[in-house]
Amino acid sequence: MKIPRIAFAAYGFALLIIVLDQLTKAWILSLPDVASIEQIPVGYVFAEVFPPVLRFTFVQNTGVSFGLFGGGEARWGLTIFSVLVSGALAWWATRADRRLLITAIGLVIGGALGNVIDRVRFGYVVDFIDVSGTGVFPWVFNVADSAITIGVVLLIIDSFLSDRASKA
């Protein structure tokens, strides 16, 4: 099967997100405030970046995005599900012909696989971006979660903007 050139854009976006996600997590885990603690307490605020709007708070997320369905029991199930979804999206990218759709697919693949890497390595996903001080968004998240969210929003926008004829 020949992979269309546009599909490689999705794979490039995915790779970019994976690299950014893993670099930011490695940076967070290497900070002296975090690296010097043998057992980092969950919910440990280690940097007030722009108080109270933005803090870096260490969270071991055993659930899906934003800690939903947490508990740790589903580690391998979530890992397998994320890999299967990423595979399906990678296949979809070979059929896509719109830039917005390709971008969305790449962001979701990259975010899903970025979190899979954490689940396999640590048994949890490293979350650290905390904007709960705004009172609007209570979850702590990471670059991968952000990419998944933006990708899903772009998928929804693309579905409204696409020129496909609706079938009744």
Tab-separated table of N, CA and C in Angstrom:
chain	number	residue	atom	x	y	z
A	1	MET	N	0.844	-1.183	0.000
A	1	MET	CA	0.000	0.000	0.000
A	1	MET	C	0.888	1.244	0.000
A	2	LYS	N	0.610	2.127	-0.915
A	2	LYS	CA	1.356	3.377	-1.001
A	2	LYS	C	0.706	4.400	-0.073
A	3	ILE	N	1.513	4.992	0.793
A	3	ILE	CA	0.998	5.990	1.740
A	3	ILE	C	1.058	7.364	1.080
A	4	PRO	N	-0.074	8.054	1.004
A	4	PRO	CA	-0.094	9.388	0.385
A	4	PRO	C	0.793	10.369	1.165
A	5	ARG	N	1.336	11.308	0.448
A	5	ARG	CA	2.232	12.301	1.051
A	5	ARG	C	1.572	13.071	2.191
A	6	ILE	N	0.297	13.394	2.046
A	6	ILE	CA	-0.390	14.178	3.073
A	6	ILE	C	-0.476	13.411	4.406
A	7	ALA	N	-0.514	12.076	4.329
A	7	ALA	CA	-0.565	11.279	5.563
A	7	ALA	C	0.709	11.468	6.379
A	8	PHE	N	1.826	11.669	5.700
A	8	PHE	CA	3.089	11.882	6.422
A	8	PHE	C	3.056	13.165	7.251
A	9	ALA	N	2.225	14.115	6.852
A	9	ALA	CA	2.065	15.326	7.664
A	9	ALA	C	1.439	14.960	9.012
A	10	ALA	N	0.439	14.094	8.998
A	10	ALA	CA	-0.183	13.645	10.253
A	10	ALA	C	0.849	12.936	11.117
A	11	TYR	N	1.648	12.076	10.499
A	11	TYR	CA	2.664	11.339	11.260
A	11	TYR	C	3.727	12.300	11.796
A	12	GLY	N	4.021	13.344	11.025
A	12	GLY	CA	4.978	14.356	11.487
A	12	GLY	C	4.445	15.133	12.687
A	13	PHE	N	3.156	15.516	12.627
A	13	PHE	CA	2.532	16.190	13.777
A	13	PHE	C	2.560	15.273	15.006
A	14	ALA	N	2.251	14.002	14.790
A	14	ALA	CA	2.251	13.043	15.900
A	14	ALA	C	3.643	12.946	16.519
A	15	LEU	N	4.649	12.832	15.683
A	15	LEU	CA	6.025	12.739	16.189
A	15	LEU	C	6.421	14.000	16.941
A	16	LEU	N	6.052	15.157	16.421
A	16	LEU	CA	6.342	16.422	17.087
A	16	LEU	C	5.705	16.469	18.483
A	17	ILE	N	4.455	16.064	18.586
A	17	ILE	CA	3.763	16.066	19.879
A	17	ILE	C	4.420	15.085	20.842
A	18	ILE	N	4.753	13.887	20.358
A	18	ILE	CA	5.410	12.899	21.225
A	18	ILE	C	6.716	13.459	21.770
A	19	VAL	N	7.517	14.066	20.914
A	19	VAL	CA	8.809	14.615	21.338
A	19	VAL	C	8.605	15.756	22.338
A	20	LEU	N	7.703	16.702	22.023
A	20	LEU	CA	7.442	17.814	22.949
A	20	LEU	C	6.915	17.310	24.291
A	21	ASP	N	6.010	16.356	24.235
A	21	ASP	CA	5.431	15.802	25.459
A	21	ASP	C	6.503	15.132	26.319
A	22	GLN	N	7.299	14.289	25.714
A	22	GLN	CA	8.313	13.570	26.484
A	22	GLN	C	9.428	14.497	26.972
A	23	LEU	N	9.781	15.498	26.181
A	23	LEU	CA	10.799	16.467	26.631
A	23	LEU	C	10.298	17.284	27.823
A	24	THR	N	9.042	17.724	27.777
A	24	THR	CA	8.526	18.514	28.904
A	24	THR	C	8.417	17.658	30.157
A	25	LYS	N	8.018	16.410	30.006
A	25	LYS	CA	7.926	15.526	31.171
A	25	LYS	C	9.313	15.212	31.733
A	26	ALA	N	10.283	14.995	30.855
A	26	ALA	CA	11.655	14.747	31.322
A	26	ALA	C	12.187	15.979	32.042
A	27	TRP	N	11.877	17.156	31.511
A	27	TRP	CA	12.316	18.403	32.157
A	27	TRP	C	11.691	18.529	33.543
A	28	ILE	N	10.405	18.291	33.640
A	28	ILE	CA	9.700	18.391	34.925
A	28	ILE	C	10.296	17.410	35.931
A	29	LEU	N	10.507	16.171	35.497
A	29	LEU	CA	11.028	15.150	36.403
A	29	LEU	C	12.481	15.393	36.792
A	30	SER	N	13.191	16.217	36.016
A	30	SER	CA	14.599	16.487	36.329
A	30	SER	C	14.802	17.758	37.155
A	31	LEU	N	13.749	18.542	37.353
A	31	LEU	CA	13.883	19.758	38.146
A	31	LEU	C	14.331	19.411	39.564
A	32	PRO	N	15.216	20.215	40.151
A	32	PRO	CA	15.728	19.904	41.497
A	32	PRO	C	14.629	19.687	42.533
A	33	ASP	N	13.566	20.475	42.482
A	33	ASP	CA	12.478	20.305	43.448
A	33	ASP	C	11.805	18.944	43.324
A	34	VAL	N	11.785	18.395	42.114
A	34	VAL	CA	11.137	17.109	41.890
A	34	VAL	C	12.168	15.979	41.986
A	35	ALA	N	13.315	16.156	41.336
A	35	ALA	CA	14.328	15.097	41.285
A	35	ALA	C	14.930	14.794	42.652
A	36	SER	N	14.952	15.766	43.559
A	36	SER	CA	15.575	15.560	44.863
A	36	SER	C	14.673	14.804	45.835
A	37	ILE	N	13.411	14.635	45.487
A	37	ILE	CA	12.474	13.937	46.366
A	37	ILE	C	12.424	12.476	45.936
A	38	GLU	N	12.698	11.581	46.868
A	38	GLU	CA	12.674	10.166	46.524
A	38	GLU	C	11.291	9.713	46.095
A	39	GLN	N	10.297	10.033	46.849
A	39	GLN	CA	8.910	9.703	46.512
A	39	GLN	C	8.146	11.022	46.433
A	40	ILE	N	7.856	11.446	45.217
A	40	ILE	CA	7.168	12.723	45.029
A	40	ILE	C	5.726	12.579	45.484
A	41	PRO	N	5.293	13.418	46.408
A	41	PRO	CA	3.890	13.326	46.819
A	41	PRO	C	2.966	13.777	45.691
A	42	VAL	N	1.905	13.024	45.478
A	42	VAL	CA	0.934	13.371	44.435
A	42	VAL	C	0.300	14.705	44.802
A	43	GLY	N	0.207	15.582	43.819
A	43	GLY	CA	-0.355	16.903	44.058
A	43	GLY	C	0.670	17.888	44.589
A	44	TYR	N	1.950	17.542	44.484
A	44	TYR	CA	3.033	18.393	44.970
A	44	TYR	C	3.209	19.588	44.033
A	45	VAL	N	2.937	20.793	44.533
A	45	VAL	CA	3.129	22.016	43.746
A	45	VAL	C	4.595	22.391	43.861
A	46	PHE	N	5.314	22.336	42.740
A	46	PHE	CA	6.744	22.621	42.798
A	46	PHE	C	7.142	23.891	42.075
A	47	ALA	N	6.195	24.558	41.427
A	47	ALA	CA	6.519	25.837	40.803
A	47	ALA	C	5.254	26.672	40.648
A	48	GLU	N	5.306	27.870	41.164
A	48	GLU	CA	4.238	28.847	40.964
A	48	GLU	C	4.696	29.707	39.784
A	49	VAL	N	4.228	29.369	38.596
A	49	VAL	CA	4.680	30.049	37.389
A	49	VAL	C	4.034	31.421	37.259
A	50	PHE	N	2.732	31.460	37.371
A	50	PHE	CA	1.962	32.695	37.266
A	50	PHE	C	0.785	32.583	38.218
A	51	PRO	N	1.070	32.676	39.521
A	51	PRO	CA	0.013	32.418	40.513
A	51	PRO	C	-1.129	33.411	40.399
A	52	PRO	N	-2.332	32.994	40.633
A	52	PRO	CA	-2.790	31.625	40.876
A	52	PRO	C	-3.197	30.912	39.601
A	53	VAL	N	-2.937	31.530	38.440
A	53	VAL	CA	-3.429	31.004	37.166
A	53	VAL	C	-2.673	29.757	36.708
A	54	LEU	N	-1.346	29.760	36.803
A	54	LEU	CA	-0.556	28.637	36.289
A	54	LEU	C	0.456	28.181	37.324
A	55	ARG	N	0.340	26.903	37.680
A	55	ARG	CA	1.303	26.262	38.571
A	55	ARG	C	1.746	24.965	37.929
A	56	PHE	N	2.902	24.484	38.333
A	56	PHE	CA	3.328	23.144	37.955
A	56	PHE	C	3.115	22.269	39.182
A	57	THR	N	2.243	21.306	39.035
A	57	THR	CA	1.857	20.413	40.121
A	57	THR	C	2.047	18.977	39.645
A	58	PHE	N	2.823	18.197	40.377
A	58	PHE	CA	3.077	16.812	39.975
A	58	PHE	C	1.879	15.927	40.310
A	59	VAL	N	1.378	15.226	39.288
A	59	VAL	CA	0.265	14.298	39.473
A	59	VAL	C	0.590	13.013	38.719
A	60	GLN	N	0.353	11.887	39.377
A	60	GLN	CA	0.483	10.578	38.738
A	60	GLN	C	-0.913	10.167	38.282
A	61	ASN	N	-1.196	10.367	37.020
A	61	ASN	CA	-2.523	10.118	36.467
A	61	ASN	C	-2.629	8.661	36.020
A	62	THR	N	-3.429	7.881	36.718
A	62	THR	CA	-3.627	6.479	36.350
A	62	THR	C	-4.854	6.291	35.466
A	63	GLY	N	-5.563	7.380	35.164
A	63	GLY	CA	-6.761	7.298	34.325
A	63	GLY	C	-6.468	7.728	32.909
A	64	VAL	N	-7.519	8.139	32.216
A	64	VAL	CA	-7.366	8.676	30.861
A	64	VAL	C	-7.142	10.180	30.975
A	65	SER	N	-7.324	10.897	29.915
A	65	SER	CA	-7.082	12.341	29.927
A	65	SER	C	-7.776	13.016	31.097
A	66	PHE	N	-7.043	13.903	31.739
A	66	PHE	CA	-7.524	14.694	32.868
A	66	PHE	C	-7.942	13.832	34.058
A	67	GLY	N	-7.374	12.619	34.176
A	67	GLY	CA	-7.611	11.778	35.343
A	67	GLY	C	-8.931	11.034	35.354
A	68	LEU	N	-9.692	11.103	34.273
A	68	LEU	CA	-10.966	10.395	34.242
A	68	LEU	C	-10.731	8.883	34.301
A	69	PHE	N	-11.559	8.181	35.005
A	69	PHE	CA	-11.497	6.727	35.150
A	69	PHE	C	-10.179	6.258	35.748
A	70	GLY	N	-9.646	7.012	36.703
A	70	GLY	CA	-8.373	6.674	37.330
A	70	GLY	C	-8.498	5.527	38.303
A	71	GLY	N	-7.363	5.046	38.734
A	71	GLY	CA	-7.346	3.981	39.715
A	71	GLY	C	-6.216	3.007	39.466
A	72	GLY	N	-5.675	2.965	38.276
A	72	GLY	CA	-4.528	2.130	37.985
A	72	GLY	C	-4.841	0.732	37.493
A	73	GLU	N	-6.038	0.226	37.778
A	73	GLU	CA	-6.361	-1.135	37.377
A	73	GLU	C	-6.402	-1.290	35.853
A	74	ALA	N	-6.670	-0.219	35.160
A	74	ALA	CA	-6.872	-0.286	33.713
A	74	ALA	C	-5.630	0.088	32.911
A	75	ARG	N	-4.451	0.060	33.545
A	75	ARG	CA	-3.213	0.497	32.884
A	75	ARG	C	-3.025	-0.142	31.508
A	76	TRP	N	-3.036	-1.463	31.438
A	76	TRP	CA	-2.758	-2.127	30.167
A	76	TRP	C	-3.945	-2.044	29.223
A	77	GLY	N	-5.133	-2.024	29.759
A	77	GLY	CA	-6.306	-1.850	28.910
A	77	GLY	C	-6.292	-0.498	28.223
A	78	LEU	N	-5.969	0.547	28.986
A	78	LEU	CA	-5.875	1.891	28.405
A	78	LEU	C	-4.731	1.968	27.403
A	79	THR	N	-3.637	1.288	27.707
A	79	THR	CA	-2.487	1.280	26.798
A	79	THR	C	-2.866	0.630	25.473
A	80	ILE	N	-3.475	-0.546	25.539
A	80	ILE	CA	-3.872	-1.259	24.317
A	80	ILE	C	-4.913	-0.458	23.545
A	81	PHE	N	-5.899	0.102	24.248
A	81	PHE	CA	-6.924	0.917	23.597
A	81	PHE	C	-6.291	2.107	22.873
A	82	SER	N	-5.365	2.796	23.534
A	82	SER	CA	-4.717	3.966	22.934
A	82	SER	C	-3.912	3.593	21.698
A	83	VAL	N	-3.231	2.455	21.751
A	83	VAL	CA	-2.451	2.001	20.591
A	83	VAL	C	-3.382	1.636	19.441
A	84	LEU	N	-4.494	0.958	19.744
A	84	LEU	CA	-5.453	0.596	18.688
A	84	LEU	C	-6.085	1.833	18.051
A	85	VAL	N	-6.472	2.796	18.881
A	85	VAL	CA	-7.047	4.040	18.354
A	85	VAL	C	-6.016	4.768	17.500
A	86	SER	N	-4.781	4.816	17.963
A	86	SER	CA	-3.722	5.472	17.190
A	86	SER	C	-3.507	4.777	15.856
A	87	GLY	N	-3.562	3.449	15.862
A	87	GLY	CA	-3.430	2.699	14.611
A	87	GLY	C	-4.572	2.995	13.648
A	88	ALA	N	-5.790	3.035	14.181
A	88	ALA	CA	-6.951	3.356	13.337
A	88	ALA	C	-6.835	4.770	12.768
A	89	LEU	N	-6.380	5.702	13.595
A	89	LEU	CA	-6.202	7.078	13.121
A	89	LEU	C	-5.089	7.164	12.086
A	90	ALA	N	-4.024	6.405	12.271
A	90	ALA	CA	-2.921	6.388	11.295
A	90	ALA	C	-3.428	5.866	9.946
A	91	TRP	N	-4.292	4.849	9.992
A	91	TRP	CA	-4.891	4.346	8.755
A	91	TRP	C	-5.796	5.404	8.133
A	92	TRP	N	-6.598	6.087	8.987
A	92	TRP	CA	-7.500	7.130	8.501
A	92	TRP	C	-6.704	8.237	7.802
A	93	ALA	N	-5.527	8.532	8.317
A	93	ALA	CA	-4.690	9.575	7.708
A	93	ALA	C	-4.343	9.232	6.264
A	94	THR	N	-4.266	7.939	5.939
A	94	THR	CA	-3.954	7.551	4.555
A	94	THR	C	-5.139	7.796	3.628
A	95	ARG	N	-6.315	8.014	4.200
A	95	ARG	CA	-7.529	8.257	3.416
A	95	ARG	C	-7.948	9.732	3.436
A	96	ALA	N	-7.356	10.510	4.322
A	96	ALA	CA	-7.752	11.908	4.505
A	96	ALA	C	-7.175	12.777	3.385
A	97	ASP	N	-7.913	13.837	3.079
A	97	ASP	CA	-7.454	14.736	2.022
A	97	ASP	C	-7.579	16.214	2.405
A	98	ARG	N	-7.849	16.476	3.670
A	98	ARG	CA	-7.999	17.860	4.120
A	98	ARG	C	-6.946	18.170	5.182
A	99	ARG	N	-6.346	19.333	5.084
A	99	ARG	CA	-5.271	19.703	6.006
A	99	ARG	C	-5.721	19.758	7.458
A	100	LEU	N	-6.899	20.296	7.698
A	100	LEU	CA	-7.395	20.385	9.068
A	100	LEU	C	-7.582	18.989	9.658
A	101	LEU	N	-8.116	18.083	8.872
A	101	LEU	CA	-8.315	16.706	9.331
A	101	LEU	C	-6.976	16.035	9.609
A	102	ILE	N	-6.032	16.222	8.728
A	102	ILE	CA	-4.688	15.640	8.916
A	102	ILE	C	-4.047	16.180	10.187
A	103	THR	N	-4.169	17.480	10.409
A	103	THR	CA	-3.612	18.093	11.627
A	103	THR	C	-4.268	17.488	12.862
A	104	ALA	N	-5.586	17.387	12.841
A	104	ALA	CA	-6.327	16.834	13.976
A	104	ALA	C	-5.906	15.396	14.258
A	105	ILE	N	-5.824	14.592	13.232
A	105	ILE	CA	-5.425	13.194	13.391
A	105	ILE	C	-4.027	13.105	13.992
A	106	GLY	N	-3.111	13.903	13.480
A	106	GLY	CA	-1.740	13.885	14.000
A	106	GLY	C	-1.665	14.276	15.464
A	107	LEU	N	-2.436	15.295	15.850
A	107	LEU	CA	-2.429	15.728	17.252
A	107	LEU	C	-2.965	14.635	18.179
A	108	VAL	N	-4.041	13.978	17.775
A	108	VAL	CA	-4.622	12.928	18.620
A	108	VAL	C	-3.680	11.726	18.714
A	109	ILE	N	-3.102	11.321	17.584
A	109	ILE	CA	-2.151	10.204	17.612
A	109	ILE	C	-0.973	10.535	18.530
A	110	GLY	N	-0.391	11.714	18.352
A	110	GLY	CA	0.763	12.098	19.162
A	110	GLY	C	0.452	12.159	20.641
A	111	GLY	N	-0.710	12.725	20.973
A	111	GLY	CA	-1.105	12.800	22.380
A	111	GLY	C	-1.340	11.432	22.980
A	112	ALA	N	-2.037	10.581	22.243
A	112	ALA	CA	-2.320	9.233	22.750
A	112	ALA	C	-1.032	8.448	22.965
A	113	LEU	N	-0.129	8.494	21.994
A	113	LEU	CA	1.120	7.729	22.130
A	113	LEU	C	2.070	8.341	23.158
A	114	GLY	N	2.028	9.660	23.327
A	114	GLY	CA	2.831	10.290	24.378
A	114	GLY	C	2.441	9.782	25.750
A	115	ASN	N	1.152	9.633	25.977
A	115	ASN	CA	0.678	9.100	27.255
A	115	ASN	C	0.903	7.593	27.376
A	116	VAL	N	0.871	6.877	26.242
A	116	VAL	CA	1.165	5.433	26.266
A	116	VAL	C	2.599	5.207	26.753
A	117	ILE	N	3.513	6.030	26.282
A	117	ILE	CA	4.913	5.888	26.705
A	117	ILE	C	5.016	5.977	28.224
A	118	ASP	N	4.317	6.928	28.816
A	118	ASP	CA	4.326	7.066	30.283
A	118	ASP	C	3.724	5.851	30.967
A	119	ARG	N	2.595	5.368	30.467
A	119	ARG	CA	1.938	4.212	31.089
A	119	ARG	C	2.857	2.997	31.101
A	120	VAL	N	3.564	2.798	29.996
A	120	VAL	CA	4.476	1.659	29.908
A	120	VAL	C	5.678	1.873	30.833
A	121	ARG	N	6.247	3.078	30.826
A	121	ARG	CA	7.445	3.359	31.639
A	121	ARG	C	7.167	3.418	33.130
A	122	PHE	N	6.109	4.138	33.516
A	122	PHE	CA	5.887	4.444	34.930
A	122	PHE	C	4.667	3.756	35.548
A	123	GLY	N	3.728	3.335	34.726
A	123	GLY	CA	2.470	2.806	35.256
A	123	GLY	C	1.441	3.897	35.463
A	124	TYR	N	1.779	5.106	35.126
A	124	TYR	CA	0.892	6.265	35.224
A	124	TYR	C	1.367	7.308	34.224
A	125	VAL	N	0.560	8.320	34.000
A	125	VAL	CA	0.924	9.422	33.113
A	125	VAL	C	1.363	10.600	33.969
A	126	VAL	N	2.467	11.218	33.592
A	126	VAL	CA	2.978	12.386	34.301
A	126	VAL	C	2.182	13.614	33.851
A	127	ASP	N	1.437	14.195	34.778
A	127	ASP	CA	0.702	15.439	34.521
A	127	ASP	C	1.316	16.526	35.388
A	128	PHE	N	1.327	17.763	34.880
A	128	PHE	CA	1.965	18.830	35.653
A	128	PHE	C	1.417	20.221	35.392
A	129	ILE	N	0.701	20.450	34.325
A	129	ILE	CA	0.179	21.783	34.018
A	129	ILE	C	-1.105	21.983	34.824
A	130	ASP	N	-1.087	22.948	35.716
A	130	ASP	CA	-2.183	23.149	36.661
A	130	ASP	C	-2.714	24.569	36.522
A	131	VAL	N	-3.922	24.674	35.995
A	131	VAL	CA	-4.582	25.977	35.873
A	131	VAL	C	-5.835	26.019	36.744
A	132	SER	N	-5.850	25.190	37.776
A	132	SER	CA	-7.030	25.105	38.646
A	132	SER	C	-7.278	26.392	39.423
A	133	GLY	N	-6.254	27.223	39.548
A	133	GLY	CA	-6.425	28.492	40.243
A	133	GLY	C	-7.379	29.438	39.545
A	134	THR	N	-7.698	29.143	38.292
A	134	THR	CA	-8.658	29.978	37.557
A	134	THR	C	-10.080	29.716	38.034
A	135	GLY	N	-10.293	28.562	38.660
A	135	GLY	CA	-11.629	28.189	39.093
A	135	GLY	C	-12.485	27.646	37.965
A	136	VAL	N	-11.932	27.546	36.770
A	136	VAL	CA	-12.689	27.097	35.601
A	136	VAL	C	-12.343	25.658	35.232
A	137	PHE	N	-11.090	25.289	35.357
A	137	PHE	CA	-10.604	23.991	34.892
A	137	PHE	C	-9.827	23.325	36.019
A	138	PRO	N	-10.429	22.346	36.703
A	138	PRO	CA	-9.814	21.795	37.914
A	138	PRO	C	-8.755	20.717	37.708
A	139	TRP	N	-8.551	20.235	36.487
A	139	TRP	CA	-7.652	19.110	36.267
A	139	TRP	C	-6.232	19.558	35.985
A	140	VAL	N	-5.299	18.698	36.325
A	140	VAL	CA	-3.895	18.883	35.981
A	140	VAL	C	-3.653	18.033	34.735
A	141	PHE	N	-2.928	18.570	33.759
A	141	PHE	CA	-2.779	17.885	32.483
A	141	PHE	C	-1.362	18.032	31.964
A	142	ASN	N	-1.120	17.598	30.727
A	142	ASN	CA	0.209	17.668	30.122
A	142	ASN	C	0.080	18.037	28.644
A	143	VAL	N	1.195	18.054	27.947
A	143	VAL	CA	1.205	18.416	26.525
A	143	VAL	C	0.371	17.414	25.711
A	144	ALA	N	0.486	16.129	26.023
A	144	ALA	CA	-0.267	15.101	25.289
A	144	ALA	C	-1.773	15.300	25.445
A	145	ASP	N	-2.208	15.564	26.677
A	145	ASP	CA	-3.641	15.809	26.906
A	145	ASP	C	-4.115	17.018	26.108
A	146	SER	N	-3.289	18.047	26.078
A	146	SER	CA	-3.636	19.262	25.322
A	146	SER	C	-3.768	18.948	23.835
A	147	ALA	N	-2.840	18.153	23.312
A	147	ALA	CA	-2.874	17.800	21.890
A	147	ALA	C	-4.126	16.987	21.563
A	148	ILE	N	-4.479	16.046	22.444
A	148	ILE	CA	-5.687	15.243	22.226
A	148	ILE	C	-6.917	16.148	22.197
A	149	THR	N	-7.003	17.048	23.160
A	149	THR	CA	-8.161	17.944	23.244
A	149	THR	C	-8.262	18.841	22.016
A	150	ILE	N	-7.156	19.460	21.637
A	150	ILE	CA	-7.149	20.330	20.458
A	150	ILE	C	-7.465	19.519	19.206
A	151	GLY	N	-6.895	18.316	19.108
A	151	GLY	CA	-7.165	17.454	17.959
A	151	GLY	C	-8.629	17.088	17.838
A	152	VAL	N	-9.266	16.749	18.950
A	152	VAL	CA	-10.703	16.402	18.920
A	152	VAL	C	-11.538	17.620	18.522
A	153	VAL	N	-11.196	18.788	19.056
A	153	VAL	CA	-11.918	20.012	18.669
A	153	VAL	C	-11.762	20.255	17.169
A	154	LEU	N	-10.549	20.065	16.643
A	154	LEU	CA	-10.331	20.244	15.202
A	154	LEU	C	-11.100	19.209	14.382
A	155	LEU	N	-11.201	17.981	14.891
A	155	LEU	CA	-12.008	16.964	14.202
A	155	LEU	C	-13.465	17.395	14.108
A	156	ILE	N	-13.983	17.963	15.186
A	156	ILE	CA	-15.371	18.438	15.193
A	156	ILE	C	-15.539	19.600	14.218
A	157	ILE	N	-14.609	20.539	14.253
A	157	ILE	CA	-14.667	21.679	13.317
A	157	ILE	C	-14.593	21.184	11.885
A	158	ASP	N	-13.689	20.236	11.621
A	158	ASP	CA	-13.560	19.695	10.260
A	158	ASP	C	-14.850	19.032	9.799
A	159	SER	N	-15.535	18.351	10.721
A	159	SER	CA	-16.781	17.691	10.329
A	159	SER	C	-17.843	18.710	9.911
A	160	PHE	N	-17.810	19.884	10.507
A	160	PHE	CA	-18.769	20.942	10.128
A	160	PHE	C	-18.357	21.643	8.841
A	161	LEU	N	-17.054	21.763	8.614
A	161	LEU	CA	-16.559	22.497	7.466
A	161	LEU	C	-16.428	21.650	6.198
A	162	SER	N	-16.405	20.330	6.364
A	162	SER	CA	-16.181	19.480	5.204
A	162	SER	C	-17.351	19.606	4.228
A	163	ASP	N	-17.036	19.369	2.983
A	163	ASP	CA	-18.049	19.526	1.946
A	163	ASP	C	-18.687	18.186	1.576
A	164	ARG	N	-18.615	17.222	2.465
A	164	ARG	CA	-19.249	15.924	2.191
A	164	ARG	C	-20.766	16.061	2.227
A	165	ALA	N	-21.397	15.412	1.300
A	165	ALA	CA	-22.868	15.445	1.262
A	165	ALA	C	-23.411	14.565	2.383
A	166	SER	N	-24.402	15.059	3.072
A	166	SER	CA	-24.998	14.267	4.139
A	166	SER	C	-25.963	13.246	3.527
A	167	LYS	N	-25.996	12.080	4.140
A	167	LYS	CA	-26.887	11.020	3.665
A	167	LYS	C	-28.012	10.850	4.642
A	168	ALA	N	-29.221	10.906	4.143
A	168	ALA	CA	-30.391	10.767	5.021
A	168	ALA	C	-30.783	9.319	5.133
